[in-house]
mmCIF file with all atom_site columns, C-alpha atoms in Angstrom:
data_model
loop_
_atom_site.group_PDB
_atom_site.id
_atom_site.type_symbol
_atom_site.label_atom_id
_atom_site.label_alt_id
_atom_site.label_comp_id
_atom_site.label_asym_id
_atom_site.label_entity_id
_atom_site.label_seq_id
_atom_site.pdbx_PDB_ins_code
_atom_site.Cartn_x
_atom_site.Cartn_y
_atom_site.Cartn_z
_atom_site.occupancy
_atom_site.B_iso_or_equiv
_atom_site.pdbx_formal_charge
_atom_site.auth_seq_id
_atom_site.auth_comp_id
_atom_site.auth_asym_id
_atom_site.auth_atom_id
_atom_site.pdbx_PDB_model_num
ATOM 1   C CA . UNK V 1 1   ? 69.249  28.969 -38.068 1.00 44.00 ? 1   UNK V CA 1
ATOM 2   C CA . UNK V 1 2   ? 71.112  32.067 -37.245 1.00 69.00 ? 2   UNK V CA 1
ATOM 3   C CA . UNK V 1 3   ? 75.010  32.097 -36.668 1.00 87.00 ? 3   UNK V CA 1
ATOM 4   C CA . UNK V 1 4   ? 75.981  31.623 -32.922 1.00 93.00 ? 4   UNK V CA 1
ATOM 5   C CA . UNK V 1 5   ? 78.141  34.302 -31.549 1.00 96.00 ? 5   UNK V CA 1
ATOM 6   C CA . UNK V 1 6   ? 79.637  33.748 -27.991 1.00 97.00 ? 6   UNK V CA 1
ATOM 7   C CA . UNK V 1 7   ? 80.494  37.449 -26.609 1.00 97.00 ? 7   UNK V CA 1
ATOM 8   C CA . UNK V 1 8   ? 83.042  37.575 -23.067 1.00 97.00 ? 8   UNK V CA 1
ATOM 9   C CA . UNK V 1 9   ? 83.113  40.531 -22.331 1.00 96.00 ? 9   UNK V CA 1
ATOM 10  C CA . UNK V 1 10  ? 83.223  41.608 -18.463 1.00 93.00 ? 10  UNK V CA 1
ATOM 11  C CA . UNK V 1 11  ? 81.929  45.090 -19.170 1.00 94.00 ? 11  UNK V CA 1
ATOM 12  C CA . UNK V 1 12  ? 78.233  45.084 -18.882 1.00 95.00 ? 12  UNK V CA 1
ATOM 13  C CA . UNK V 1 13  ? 77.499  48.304 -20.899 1.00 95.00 ? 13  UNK V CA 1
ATOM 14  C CA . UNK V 1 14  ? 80.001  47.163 -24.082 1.00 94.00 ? 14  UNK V CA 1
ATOM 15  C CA . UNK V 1 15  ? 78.694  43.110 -24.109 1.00 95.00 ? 15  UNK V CA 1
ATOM 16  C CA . UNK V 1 16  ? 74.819  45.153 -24.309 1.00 96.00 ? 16  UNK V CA 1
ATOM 17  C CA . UNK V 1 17  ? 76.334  47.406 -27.616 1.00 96.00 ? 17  UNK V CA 1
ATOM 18  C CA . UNK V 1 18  ? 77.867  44.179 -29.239 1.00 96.00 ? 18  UNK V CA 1
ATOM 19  C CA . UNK V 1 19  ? 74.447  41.736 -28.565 1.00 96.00 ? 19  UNK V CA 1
ATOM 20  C CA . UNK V 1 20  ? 72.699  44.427 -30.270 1.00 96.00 ? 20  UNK V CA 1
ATOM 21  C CA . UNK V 1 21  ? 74.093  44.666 -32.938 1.00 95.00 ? 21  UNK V CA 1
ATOM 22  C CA . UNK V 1 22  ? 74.632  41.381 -33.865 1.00 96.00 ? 22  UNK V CA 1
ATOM 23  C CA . UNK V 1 23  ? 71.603  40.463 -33.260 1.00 95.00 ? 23  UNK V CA 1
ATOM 24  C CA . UNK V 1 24  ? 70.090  43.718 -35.553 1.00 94.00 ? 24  UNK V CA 1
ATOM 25  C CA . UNK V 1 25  ? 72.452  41.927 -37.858 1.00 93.00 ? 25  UNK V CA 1
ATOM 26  C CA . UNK V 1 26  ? 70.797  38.561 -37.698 1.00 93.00 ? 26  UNK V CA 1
ATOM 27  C CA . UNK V 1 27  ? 73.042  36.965 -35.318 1.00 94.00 ? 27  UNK V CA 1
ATOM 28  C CA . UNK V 1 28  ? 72.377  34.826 -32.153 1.00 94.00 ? 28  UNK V CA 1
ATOM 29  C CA . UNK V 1 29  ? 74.272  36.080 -29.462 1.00 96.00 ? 29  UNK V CA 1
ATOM 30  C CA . UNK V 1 30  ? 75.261  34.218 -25.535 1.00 96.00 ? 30  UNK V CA 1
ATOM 31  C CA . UNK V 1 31  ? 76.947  36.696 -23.196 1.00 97.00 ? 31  UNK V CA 1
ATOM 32  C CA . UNK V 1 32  ? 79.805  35.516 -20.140 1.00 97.00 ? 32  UNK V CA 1
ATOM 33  C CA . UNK V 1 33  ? 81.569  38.013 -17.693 1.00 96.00 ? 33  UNK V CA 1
ATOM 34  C CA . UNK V 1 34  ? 83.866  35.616 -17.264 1.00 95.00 ? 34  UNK V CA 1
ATOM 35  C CA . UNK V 1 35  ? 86.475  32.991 -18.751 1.00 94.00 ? 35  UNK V CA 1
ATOM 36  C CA . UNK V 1 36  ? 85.482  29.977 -17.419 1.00 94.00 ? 36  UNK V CA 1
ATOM 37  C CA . UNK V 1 37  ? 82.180  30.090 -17.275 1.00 94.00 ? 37  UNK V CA 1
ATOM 38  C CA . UNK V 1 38  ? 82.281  30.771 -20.684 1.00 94.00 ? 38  UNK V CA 1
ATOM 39  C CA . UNK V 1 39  ? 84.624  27.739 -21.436 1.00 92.00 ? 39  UNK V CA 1
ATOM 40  C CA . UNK V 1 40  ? 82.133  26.054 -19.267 1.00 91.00 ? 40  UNK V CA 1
ATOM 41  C CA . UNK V 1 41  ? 79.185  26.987 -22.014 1.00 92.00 ? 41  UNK V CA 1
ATOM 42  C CA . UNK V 1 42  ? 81.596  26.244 -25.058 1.00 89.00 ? 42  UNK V CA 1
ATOM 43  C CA . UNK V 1 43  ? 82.714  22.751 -24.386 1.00 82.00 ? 43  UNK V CA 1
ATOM 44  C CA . UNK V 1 44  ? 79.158  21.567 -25.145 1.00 82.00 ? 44  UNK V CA 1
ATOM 45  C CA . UNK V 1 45  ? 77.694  24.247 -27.126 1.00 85.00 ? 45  UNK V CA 1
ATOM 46  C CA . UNK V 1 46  ? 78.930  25.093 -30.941 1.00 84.00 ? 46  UNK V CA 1
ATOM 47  C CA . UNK V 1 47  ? 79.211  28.647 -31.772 1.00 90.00 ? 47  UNK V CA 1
ATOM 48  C CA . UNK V 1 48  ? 80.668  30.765 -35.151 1.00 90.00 ? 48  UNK V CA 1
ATOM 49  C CA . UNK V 1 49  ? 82.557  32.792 -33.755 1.00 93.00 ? 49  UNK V CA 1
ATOM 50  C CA . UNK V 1 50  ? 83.972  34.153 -30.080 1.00 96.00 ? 50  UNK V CA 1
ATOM 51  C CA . UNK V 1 51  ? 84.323  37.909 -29.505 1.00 96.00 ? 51  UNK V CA 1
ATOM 52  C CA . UNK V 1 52  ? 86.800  37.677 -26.433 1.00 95.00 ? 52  UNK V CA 1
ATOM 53  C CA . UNK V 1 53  ? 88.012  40.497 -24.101 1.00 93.00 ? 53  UNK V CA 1
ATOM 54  C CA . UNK V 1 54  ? 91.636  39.888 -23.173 1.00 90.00 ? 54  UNK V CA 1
ATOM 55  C CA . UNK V 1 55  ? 91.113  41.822 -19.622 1.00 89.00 ? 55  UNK V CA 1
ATOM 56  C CA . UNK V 1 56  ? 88.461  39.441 -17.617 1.00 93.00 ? 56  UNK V CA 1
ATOM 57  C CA . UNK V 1 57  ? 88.255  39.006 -13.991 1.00 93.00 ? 57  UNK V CA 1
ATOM 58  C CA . UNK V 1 58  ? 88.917  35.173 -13.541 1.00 94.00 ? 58  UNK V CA 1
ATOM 59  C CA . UNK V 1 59  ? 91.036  34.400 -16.066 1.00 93.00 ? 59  UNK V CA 1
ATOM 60  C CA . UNK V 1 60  ? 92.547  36.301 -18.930 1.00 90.00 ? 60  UNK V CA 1
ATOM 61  C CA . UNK V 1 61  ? 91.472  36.255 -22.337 1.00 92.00 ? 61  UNK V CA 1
ATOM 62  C CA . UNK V 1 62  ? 94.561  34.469 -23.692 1.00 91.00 ? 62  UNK V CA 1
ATOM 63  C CA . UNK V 1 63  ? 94.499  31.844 -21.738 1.00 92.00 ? 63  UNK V CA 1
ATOM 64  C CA . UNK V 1 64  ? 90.722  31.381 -22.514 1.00 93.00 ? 64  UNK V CA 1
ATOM 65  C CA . UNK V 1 65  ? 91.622  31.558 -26.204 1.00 91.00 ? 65  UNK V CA 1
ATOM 66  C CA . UNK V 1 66  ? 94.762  28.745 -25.794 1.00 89.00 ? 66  UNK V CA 1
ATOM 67  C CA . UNK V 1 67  ? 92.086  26.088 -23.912 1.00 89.00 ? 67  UNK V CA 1
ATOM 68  C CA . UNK V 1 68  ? 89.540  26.847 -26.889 1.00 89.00 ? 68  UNK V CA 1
ATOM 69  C CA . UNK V 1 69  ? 92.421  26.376 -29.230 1.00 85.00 ? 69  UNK V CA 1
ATOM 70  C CA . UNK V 1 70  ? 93.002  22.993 -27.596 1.00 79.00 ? 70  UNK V CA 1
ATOM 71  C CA . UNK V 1 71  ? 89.927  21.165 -29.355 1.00 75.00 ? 71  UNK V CA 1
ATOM 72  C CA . UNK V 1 72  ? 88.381  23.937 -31.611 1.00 82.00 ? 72  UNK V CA 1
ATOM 73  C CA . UNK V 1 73  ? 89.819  26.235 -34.236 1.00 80.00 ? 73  UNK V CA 1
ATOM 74  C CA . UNK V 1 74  ? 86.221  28.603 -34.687 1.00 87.00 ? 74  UNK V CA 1
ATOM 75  C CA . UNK V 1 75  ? 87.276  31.967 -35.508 1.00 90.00 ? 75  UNK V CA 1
ATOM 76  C CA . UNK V 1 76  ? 88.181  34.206 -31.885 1.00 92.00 ? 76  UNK V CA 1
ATOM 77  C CA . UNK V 1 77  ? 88.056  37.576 -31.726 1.00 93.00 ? 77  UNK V CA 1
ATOM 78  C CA . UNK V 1 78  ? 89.978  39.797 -29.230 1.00 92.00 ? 78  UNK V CA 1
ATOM 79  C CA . UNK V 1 79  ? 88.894  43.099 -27.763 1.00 90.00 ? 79  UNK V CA 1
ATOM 80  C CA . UNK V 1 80  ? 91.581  45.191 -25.804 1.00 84.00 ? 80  UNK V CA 1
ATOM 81  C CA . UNK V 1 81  ? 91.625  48.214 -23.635 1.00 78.00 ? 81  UNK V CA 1
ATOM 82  C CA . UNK V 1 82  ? 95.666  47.846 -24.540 1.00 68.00 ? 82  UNK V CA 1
ATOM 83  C CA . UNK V 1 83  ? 97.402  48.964 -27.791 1.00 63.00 ? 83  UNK V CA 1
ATOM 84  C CA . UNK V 1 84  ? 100.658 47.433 -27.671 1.00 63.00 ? 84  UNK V CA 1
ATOM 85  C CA . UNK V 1 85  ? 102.179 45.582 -29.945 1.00 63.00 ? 85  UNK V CA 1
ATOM 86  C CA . UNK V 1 86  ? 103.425 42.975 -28.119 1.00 61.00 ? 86  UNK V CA 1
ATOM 87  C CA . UNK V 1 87  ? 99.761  42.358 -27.326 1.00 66.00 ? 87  UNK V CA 1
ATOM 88  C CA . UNK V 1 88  ? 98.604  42.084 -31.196 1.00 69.00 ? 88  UNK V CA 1
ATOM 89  C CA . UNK V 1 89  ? 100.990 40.013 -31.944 1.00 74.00 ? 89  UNK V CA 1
ATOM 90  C CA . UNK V 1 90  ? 100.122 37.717 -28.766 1.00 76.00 ? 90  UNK V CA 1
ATOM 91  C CA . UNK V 1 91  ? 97.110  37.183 -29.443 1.00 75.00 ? 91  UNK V CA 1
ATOM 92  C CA . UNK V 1 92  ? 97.828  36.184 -33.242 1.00 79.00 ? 92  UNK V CA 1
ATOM 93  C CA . UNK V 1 93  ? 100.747 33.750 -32.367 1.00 80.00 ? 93  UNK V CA 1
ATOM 94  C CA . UNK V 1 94  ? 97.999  31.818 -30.185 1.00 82.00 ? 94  UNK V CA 1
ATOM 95  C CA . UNK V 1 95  ? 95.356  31.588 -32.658 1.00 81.00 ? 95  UNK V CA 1
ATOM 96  C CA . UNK V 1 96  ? 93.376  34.781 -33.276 1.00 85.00 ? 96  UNK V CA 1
ATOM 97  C CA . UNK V 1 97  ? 91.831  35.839 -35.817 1.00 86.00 ? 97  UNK V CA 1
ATOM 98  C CA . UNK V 1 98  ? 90.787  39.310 -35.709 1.00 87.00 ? 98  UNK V CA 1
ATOM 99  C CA . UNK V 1 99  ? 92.191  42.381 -33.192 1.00 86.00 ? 99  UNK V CA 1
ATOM 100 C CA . UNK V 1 100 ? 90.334  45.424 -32.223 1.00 89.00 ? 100 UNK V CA 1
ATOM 101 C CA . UNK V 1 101 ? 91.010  48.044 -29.521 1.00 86.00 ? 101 UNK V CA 1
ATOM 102 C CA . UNK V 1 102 ? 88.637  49.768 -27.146 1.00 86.00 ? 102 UNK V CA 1
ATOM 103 C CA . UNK V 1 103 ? 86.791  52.502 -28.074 1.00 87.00 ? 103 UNK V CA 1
ATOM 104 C CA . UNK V 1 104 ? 85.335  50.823 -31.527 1.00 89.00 ? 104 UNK V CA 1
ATOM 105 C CA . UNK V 1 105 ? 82.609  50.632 -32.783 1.00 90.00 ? 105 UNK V CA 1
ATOM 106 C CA . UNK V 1 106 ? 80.269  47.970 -32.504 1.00 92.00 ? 106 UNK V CA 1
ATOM 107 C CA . UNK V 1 107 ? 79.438  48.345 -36.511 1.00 91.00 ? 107 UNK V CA 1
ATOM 108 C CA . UNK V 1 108 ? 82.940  47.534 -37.392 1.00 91.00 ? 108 UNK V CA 1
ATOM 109 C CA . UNK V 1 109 ? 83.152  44.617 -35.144 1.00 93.00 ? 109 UNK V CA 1
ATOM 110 C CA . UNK V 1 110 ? 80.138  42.998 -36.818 1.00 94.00 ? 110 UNK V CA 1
ATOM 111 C CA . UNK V 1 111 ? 81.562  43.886 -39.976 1.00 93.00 ? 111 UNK V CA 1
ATOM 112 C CA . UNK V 1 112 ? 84.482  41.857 -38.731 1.00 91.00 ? 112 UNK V CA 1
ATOM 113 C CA . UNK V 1 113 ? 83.127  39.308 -37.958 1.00 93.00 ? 113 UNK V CA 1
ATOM 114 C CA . UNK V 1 114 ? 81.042  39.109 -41.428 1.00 91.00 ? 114 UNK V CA 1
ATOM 115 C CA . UNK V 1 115 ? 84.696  38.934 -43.548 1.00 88.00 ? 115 UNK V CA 1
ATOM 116 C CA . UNK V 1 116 ? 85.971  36.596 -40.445 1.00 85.00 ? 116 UNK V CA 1
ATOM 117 C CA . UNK V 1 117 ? 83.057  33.882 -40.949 1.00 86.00 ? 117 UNK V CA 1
ATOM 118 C CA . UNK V 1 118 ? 82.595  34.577 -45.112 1.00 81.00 ? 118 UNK V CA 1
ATOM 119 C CA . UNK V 1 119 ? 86.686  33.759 -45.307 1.00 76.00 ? 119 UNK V CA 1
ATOM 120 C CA . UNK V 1 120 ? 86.316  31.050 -42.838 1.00 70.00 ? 120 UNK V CA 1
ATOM 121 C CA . UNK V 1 121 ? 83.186  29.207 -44.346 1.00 66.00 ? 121 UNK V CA 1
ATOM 122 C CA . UNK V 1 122 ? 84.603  29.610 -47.807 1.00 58.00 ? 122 UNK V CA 1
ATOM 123 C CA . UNK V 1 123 ? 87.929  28.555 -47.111 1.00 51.00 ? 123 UNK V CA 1
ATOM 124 C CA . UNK V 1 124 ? 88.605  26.405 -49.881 1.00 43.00 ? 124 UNK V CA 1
ATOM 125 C CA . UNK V 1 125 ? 91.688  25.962 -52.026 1.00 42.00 ? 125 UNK V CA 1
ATOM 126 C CA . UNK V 1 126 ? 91.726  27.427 -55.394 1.00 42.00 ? 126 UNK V CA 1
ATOM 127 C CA . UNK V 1 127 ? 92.740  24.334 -57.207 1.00 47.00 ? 127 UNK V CA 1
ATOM 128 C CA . UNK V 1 128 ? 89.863  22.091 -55.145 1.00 67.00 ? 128 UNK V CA 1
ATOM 129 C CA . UNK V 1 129 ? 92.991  20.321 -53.263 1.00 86.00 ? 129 UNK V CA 1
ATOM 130 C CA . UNK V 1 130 ? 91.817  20.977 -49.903 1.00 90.00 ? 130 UNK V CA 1
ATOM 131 C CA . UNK V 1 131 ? 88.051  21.560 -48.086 1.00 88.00 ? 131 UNK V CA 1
ATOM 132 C CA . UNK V 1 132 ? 88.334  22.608 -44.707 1.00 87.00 ? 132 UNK V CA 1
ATOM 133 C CA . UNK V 1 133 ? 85.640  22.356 -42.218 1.00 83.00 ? 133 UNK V CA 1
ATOM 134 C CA . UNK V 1 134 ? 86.604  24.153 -39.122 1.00 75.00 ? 134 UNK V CA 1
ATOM 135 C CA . UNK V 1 135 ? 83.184  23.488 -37.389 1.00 73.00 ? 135 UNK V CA 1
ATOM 136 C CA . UNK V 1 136 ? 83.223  19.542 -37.589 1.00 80.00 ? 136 UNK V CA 1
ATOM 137 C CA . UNK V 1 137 ? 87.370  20.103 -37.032 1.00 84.00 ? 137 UNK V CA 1
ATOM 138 C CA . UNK V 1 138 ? 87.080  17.796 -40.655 1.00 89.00 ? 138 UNK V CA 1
ATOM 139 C CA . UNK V 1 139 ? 89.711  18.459 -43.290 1.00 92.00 ? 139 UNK V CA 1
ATOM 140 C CA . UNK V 1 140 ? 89.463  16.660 -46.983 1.00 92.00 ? 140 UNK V CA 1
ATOM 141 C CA . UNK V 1 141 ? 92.463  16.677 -49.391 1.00 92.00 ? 141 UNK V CA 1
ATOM 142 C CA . UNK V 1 142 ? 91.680  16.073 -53.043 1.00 89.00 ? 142 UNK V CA 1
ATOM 143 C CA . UNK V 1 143 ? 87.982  15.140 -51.755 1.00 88.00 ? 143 UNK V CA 1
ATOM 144 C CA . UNK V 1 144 ? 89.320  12.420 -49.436 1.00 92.00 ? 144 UNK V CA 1
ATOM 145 C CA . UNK V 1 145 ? 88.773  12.622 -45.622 1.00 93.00 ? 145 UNK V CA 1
ATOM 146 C CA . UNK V 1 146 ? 91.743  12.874 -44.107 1.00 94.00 ? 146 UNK V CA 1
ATOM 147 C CA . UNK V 1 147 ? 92.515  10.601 -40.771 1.00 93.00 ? 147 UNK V CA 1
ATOM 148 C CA . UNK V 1 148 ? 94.014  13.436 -38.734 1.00 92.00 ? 148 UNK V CA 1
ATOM 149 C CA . UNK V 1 149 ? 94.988  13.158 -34.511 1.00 91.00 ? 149 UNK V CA 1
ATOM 150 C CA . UNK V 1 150 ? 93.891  16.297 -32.889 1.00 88.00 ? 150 UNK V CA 1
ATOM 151 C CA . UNK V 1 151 ? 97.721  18.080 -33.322 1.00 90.00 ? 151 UNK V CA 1
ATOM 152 C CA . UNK V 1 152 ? 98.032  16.946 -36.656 1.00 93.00 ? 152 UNK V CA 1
ATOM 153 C CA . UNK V 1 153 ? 94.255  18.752 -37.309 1.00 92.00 ? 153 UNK V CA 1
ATOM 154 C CA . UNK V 1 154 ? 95.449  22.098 -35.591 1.00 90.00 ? 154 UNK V CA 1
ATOM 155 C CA . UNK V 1 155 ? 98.049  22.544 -37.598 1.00 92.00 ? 155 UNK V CA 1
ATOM 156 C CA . UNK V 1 156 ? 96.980  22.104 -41.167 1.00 94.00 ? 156 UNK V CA 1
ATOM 157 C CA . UNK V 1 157 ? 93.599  23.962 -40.211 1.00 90.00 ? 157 UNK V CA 1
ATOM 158 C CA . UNK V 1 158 ? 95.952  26.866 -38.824 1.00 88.00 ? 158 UNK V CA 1
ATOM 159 C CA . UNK V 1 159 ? 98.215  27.118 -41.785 1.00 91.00 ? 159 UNK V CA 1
ATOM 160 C CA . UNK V 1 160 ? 95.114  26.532 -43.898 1.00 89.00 ? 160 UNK V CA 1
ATOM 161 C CA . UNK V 1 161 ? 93.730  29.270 -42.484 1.00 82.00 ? 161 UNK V CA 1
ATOM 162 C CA . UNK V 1 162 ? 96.592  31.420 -42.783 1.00 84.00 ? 162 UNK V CA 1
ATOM 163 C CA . UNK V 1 163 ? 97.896  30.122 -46.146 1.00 84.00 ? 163 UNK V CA 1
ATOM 164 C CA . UNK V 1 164 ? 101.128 31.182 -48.026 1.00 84.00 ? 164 UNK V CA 1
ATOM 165 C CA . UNK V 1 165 ? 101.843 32.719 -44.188 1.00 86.00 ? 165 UNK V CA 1
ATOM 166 C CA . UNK V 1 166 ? 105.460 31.895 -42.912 1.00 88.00 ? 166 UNK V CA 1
ATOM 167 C CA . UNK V 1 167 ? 105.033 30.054 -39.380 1.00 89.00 ? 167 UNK V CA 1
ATOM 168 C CA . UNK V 1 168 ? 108.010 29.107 -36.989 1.00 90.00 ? 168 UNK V CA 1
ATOM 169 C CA . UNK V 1 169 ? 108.615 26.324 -34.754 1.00 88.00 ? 169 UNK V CA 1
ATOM 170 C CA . UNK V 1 170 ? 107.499 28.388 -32.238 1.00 86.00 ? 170 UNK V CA 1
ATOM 171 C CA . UNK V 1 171 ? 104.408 30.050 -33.352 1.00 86.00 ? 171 UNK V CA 1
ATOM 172 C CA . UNK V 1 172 ? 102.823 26.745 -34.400 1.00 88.00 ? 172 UNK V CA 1
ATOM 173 C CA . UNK V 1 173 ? 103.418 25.544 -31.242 1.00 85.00 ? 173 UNK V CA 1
ATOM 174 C CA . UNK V 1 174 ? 102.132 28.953 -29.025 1.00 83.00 ? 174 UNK V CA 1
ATOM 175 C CA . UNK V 1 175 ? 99.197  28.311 -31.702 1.00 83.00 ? 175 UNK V CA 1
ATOM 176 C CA . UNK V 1 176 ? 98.029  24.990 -31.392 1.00 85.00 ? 176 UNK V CA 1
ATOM 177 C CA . UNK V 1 177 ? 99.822  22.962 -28.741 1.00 82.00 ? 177 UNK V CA 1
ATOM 178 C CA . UNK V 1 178 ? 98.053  22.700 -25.095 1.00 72.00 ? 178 UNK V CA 1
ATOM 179 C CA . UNK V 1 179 ? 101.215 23.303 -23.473 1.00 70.00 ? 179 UNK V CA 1
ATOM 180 C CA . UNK V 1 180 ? 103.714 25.091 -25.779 1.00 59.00 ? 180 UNK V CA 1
ATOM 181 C CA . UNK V 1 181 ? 105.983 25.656 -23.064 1.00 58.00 ? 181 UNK V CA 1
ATOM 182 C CA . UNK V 1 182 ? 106.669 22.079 -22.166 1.00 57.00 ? 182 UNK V CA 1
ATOM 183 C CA . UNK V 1 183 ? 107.081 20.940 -25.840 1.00 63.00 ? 183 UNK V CA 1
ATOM 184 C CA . UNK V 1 184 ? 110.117 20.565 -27.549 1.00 72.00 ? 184 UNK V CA 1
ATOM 185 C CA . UNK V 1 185 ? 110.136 22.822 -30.945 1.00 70.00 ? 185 UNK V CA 1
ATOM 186 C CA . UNK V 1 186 ? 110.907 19.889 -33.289 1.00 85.00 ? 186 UNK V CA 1
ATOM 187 C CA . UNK V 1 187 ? 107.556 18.507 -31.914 1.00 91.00 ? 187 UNK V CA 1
ATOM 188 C CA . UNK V 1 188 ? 106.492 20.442 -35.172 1.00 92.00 ? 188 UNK V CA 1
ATOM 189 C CA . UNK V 1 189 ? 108.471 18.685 -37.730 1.00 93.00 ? 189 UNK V CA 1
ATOM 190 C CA . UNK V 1 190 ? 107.268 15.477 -36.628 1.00 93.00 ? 190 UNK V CA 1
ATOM 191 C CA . UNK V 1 191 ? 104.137 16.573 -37.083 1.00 95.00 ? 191 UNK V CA 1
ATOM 192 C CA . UNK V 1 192 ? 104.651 18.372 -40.714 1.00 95.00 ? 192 UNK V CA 1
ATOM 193 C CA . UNK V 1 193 ? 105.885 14.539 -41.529 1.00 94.00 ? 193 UNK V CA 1
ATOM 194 C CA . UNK V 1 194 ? 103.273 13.098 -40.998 1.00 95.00 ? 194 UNK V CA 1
ATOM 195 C CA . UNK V 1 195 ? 101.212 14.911 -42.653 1.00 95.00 ? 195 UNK V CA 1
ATOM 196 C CA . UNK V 1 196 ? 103.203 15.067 -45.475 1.00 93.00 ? 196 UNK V CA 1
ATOM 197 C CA . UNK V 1 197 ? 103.030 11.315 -45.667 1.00 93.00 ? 197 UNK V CA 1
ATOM 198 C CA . UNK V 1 198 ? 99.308  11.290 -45.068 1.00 93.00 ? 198 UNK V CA 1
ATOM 199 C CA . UNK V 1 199 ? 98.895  13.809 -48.025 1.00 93.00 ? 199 UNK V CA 1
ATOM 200 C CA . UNK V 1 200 ? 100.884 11.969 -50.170 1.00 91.00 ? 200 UNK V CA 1
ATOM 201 C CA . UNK V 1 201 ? 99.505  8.345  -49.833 1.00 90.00 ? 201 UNK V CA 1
ATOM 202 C CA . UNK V 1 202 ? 96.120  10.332 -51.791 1.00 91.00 ? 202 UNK V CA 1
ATOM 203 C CA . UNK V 1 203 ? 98.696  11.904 -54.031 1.00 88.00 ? 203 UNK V CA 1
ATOM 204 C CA . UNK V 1 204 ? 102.499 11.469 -54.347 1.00 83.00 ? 204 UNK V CA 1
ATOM 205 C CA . UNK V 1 205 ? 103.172 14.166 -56.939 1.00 81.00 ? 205 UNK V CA 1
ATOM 206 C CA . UNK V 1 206 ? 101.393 17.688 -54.419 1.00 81.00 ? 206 UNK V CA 1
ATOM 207 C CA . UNK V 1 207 ? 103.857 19.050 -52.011 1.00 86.00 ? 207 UNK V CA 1
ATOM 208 C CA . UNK V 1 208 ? 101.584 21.835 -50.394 1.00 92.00 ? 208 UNK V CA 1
ATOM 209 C CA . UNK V 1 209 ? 103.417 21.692 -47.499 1.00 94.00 ? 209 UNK V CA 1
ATOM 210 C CA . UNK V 1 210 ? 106.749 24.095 -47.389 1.00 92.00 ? 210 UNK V CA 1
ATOM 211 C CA . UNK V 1 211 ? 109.409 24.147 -45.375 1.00 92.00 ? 211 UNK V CA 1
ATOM 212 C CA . UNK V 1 212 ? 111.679 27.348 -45.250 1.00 91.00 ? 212 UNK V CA 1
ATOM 213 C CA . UNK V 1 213 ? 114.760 26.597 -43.947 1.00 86.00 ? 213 UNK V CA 1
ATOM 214 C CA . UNK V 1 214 ? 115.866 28.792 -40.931 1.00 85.00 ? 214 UNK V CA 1
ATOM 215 C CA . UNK V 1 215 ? 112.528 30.310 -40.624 1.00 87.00 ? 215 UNK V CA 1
ATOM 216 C CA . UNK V 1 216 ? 109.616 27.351 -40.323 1.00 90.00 ? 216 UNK V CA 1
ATOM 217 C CA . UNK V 1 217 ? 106.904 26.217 -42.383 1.00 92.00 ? 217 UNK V CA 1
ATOM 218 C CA . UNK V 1 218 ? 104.189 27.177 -44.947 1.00 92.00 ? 218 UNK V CA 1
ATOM 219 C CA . UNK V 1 219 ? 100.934 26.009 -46.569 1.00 92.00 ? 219 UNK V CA 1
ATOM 220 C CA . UNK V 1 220 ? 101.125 26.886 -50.415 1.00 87.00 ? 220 UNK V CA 1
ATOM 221 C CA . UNK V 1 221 ? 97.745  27.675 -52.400 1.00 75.00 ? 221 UNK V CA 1
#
C-alpha cells in the first residue's frame, strides 16, 4: 500500500500541483482547505507525512501542527508565503520537520518528503540501542519495549529524531507539551528522570541521555 500523504493547503491551484505529483510519485494523497477539518480527518486516519500551509483560513498552521503534536509525532511539513526567520525557527521549535517557502517547486517538495520519510522510517541507532517507531508512537531500547506515558514518548521520539541536537527547557516544551505556556520549564527534567530511570532498569551502564548545563538536554548516538 502506498504512503499516505495529508496535504492542507487552502490554495486550490498549489494543493492540485502537490497531489500530482505525489501521486506521479507513487503516493496517496487527501486534500483539506482547512485546519480543523483536517484535524478532524487525522484523529482517525494514519498518514506518513503532513504537508501543512502555515496561512489557512480557520486556524493557522501552527496551531494545527501543536494539536497533531499532542498524540502523533509523523513527520509535518510547512509551506509559507513568509520568509522570516522568526517563522523557520517557529515552526521547528514546535515540531517540524521540513520548511519550504512559496514559490517552490512541487519536485523538491516530494523530494522532501522522500529524505523526510527514508530518515524517519530508518531511524535507528547506530549501535542497535534504540528502534523507534513513530507510526505506532512505540519506542524499544536495547530491543525492549519501553513503557512510556504520552510526554515521556514525545520527548525521546523528538530528541530521537533530532539526535546529538541541543534542546532547551523551552523548546522541548513549545515541541511536545499541549500547553507549553501553562507548564513550568522544569516540567522537562522530571521528565528526562524518568526516563533515565526507565532506560537504565534495561541497562545501568548507557547514559544516552545528556544534560548540558545552562543550555538543556541532548540524545547522544
Amino acid at each position: 500500500m502506498s504512503e499516505m500523504i495529508l496535504v492542507v493547503e487552502d490554495e486550490q491551484a498549489i494543493a492540485d500541483n502537490i497531489c500530482f505529483a505525489l501521486r506521479y510519485e507513487g503516493f496517496s494523497t487527501t486534500h483539506f482547505t482547512e485546519g480543523q477539518s483536517a484535524l478532524d480527518w487525522f484523529g482517525v486516519h494514519k498518514a506518513g507525512c503532513v504537508v501543512l500551509d502555515v496561512g489557512l483560513p480557520d486556524i493557522n498552521g501552527f496551531e494545527v501542527c501543536k494539536a497533531i503534536r499532542q498524540y502523533s509525532q509523523v513527520p509535518i511539513l510547512f509551506l509559507t508565503a513568509r520568509s522570516e526567520e522568526v517563522d523557520r525557527i517557529v515552526g521547528f521549535e514546535i515540531g517540524a520537520d521540513d520548511y519550504v517557502c512559496k514559490p517552490f517547486s512541487p519536485r523538491e517538495l516530494v523530494a522532501r518528503i522522500k529524505a523526510i520519510l527514508k530518515r524517519i522510517n530508518t531511524q535507528t541507532e547506530p549501535s542497535g540501542l534504540f528502534e523507534i517507531n513513530d507510526k505506532a508512537c512505540e519506542i524499544k531500547y536495547r530491543d525492549v519495549q519501553l513503557d512510556l506515558t504520552r510526554y515521556e514518548y514525545g520527548v525521546l521520539s523528538y530528541l530521537l529524531n533530532h539526535p546529538n541536537q541541543v534542546f532547551t527547557r523551552e523548546q522541548l516544551l513549545l515541541a511536545v507539551w499541549r500547553e507549553p505556556l501553562s507548564s513550568s520549564d522544569r516540567v522537562v527534567d522530571t521528565h528526562i528522570k524518568t526516563l533515565r530511570a526507565k532506560l537504565r532498569v534495561i541497562s545501568a551502564n548507557d547514559d544516552p541521555l545528556i544534560t548540558h548545563r545552562g543550555l538543556g538536554y541532548s540524545l547522544k548516538l
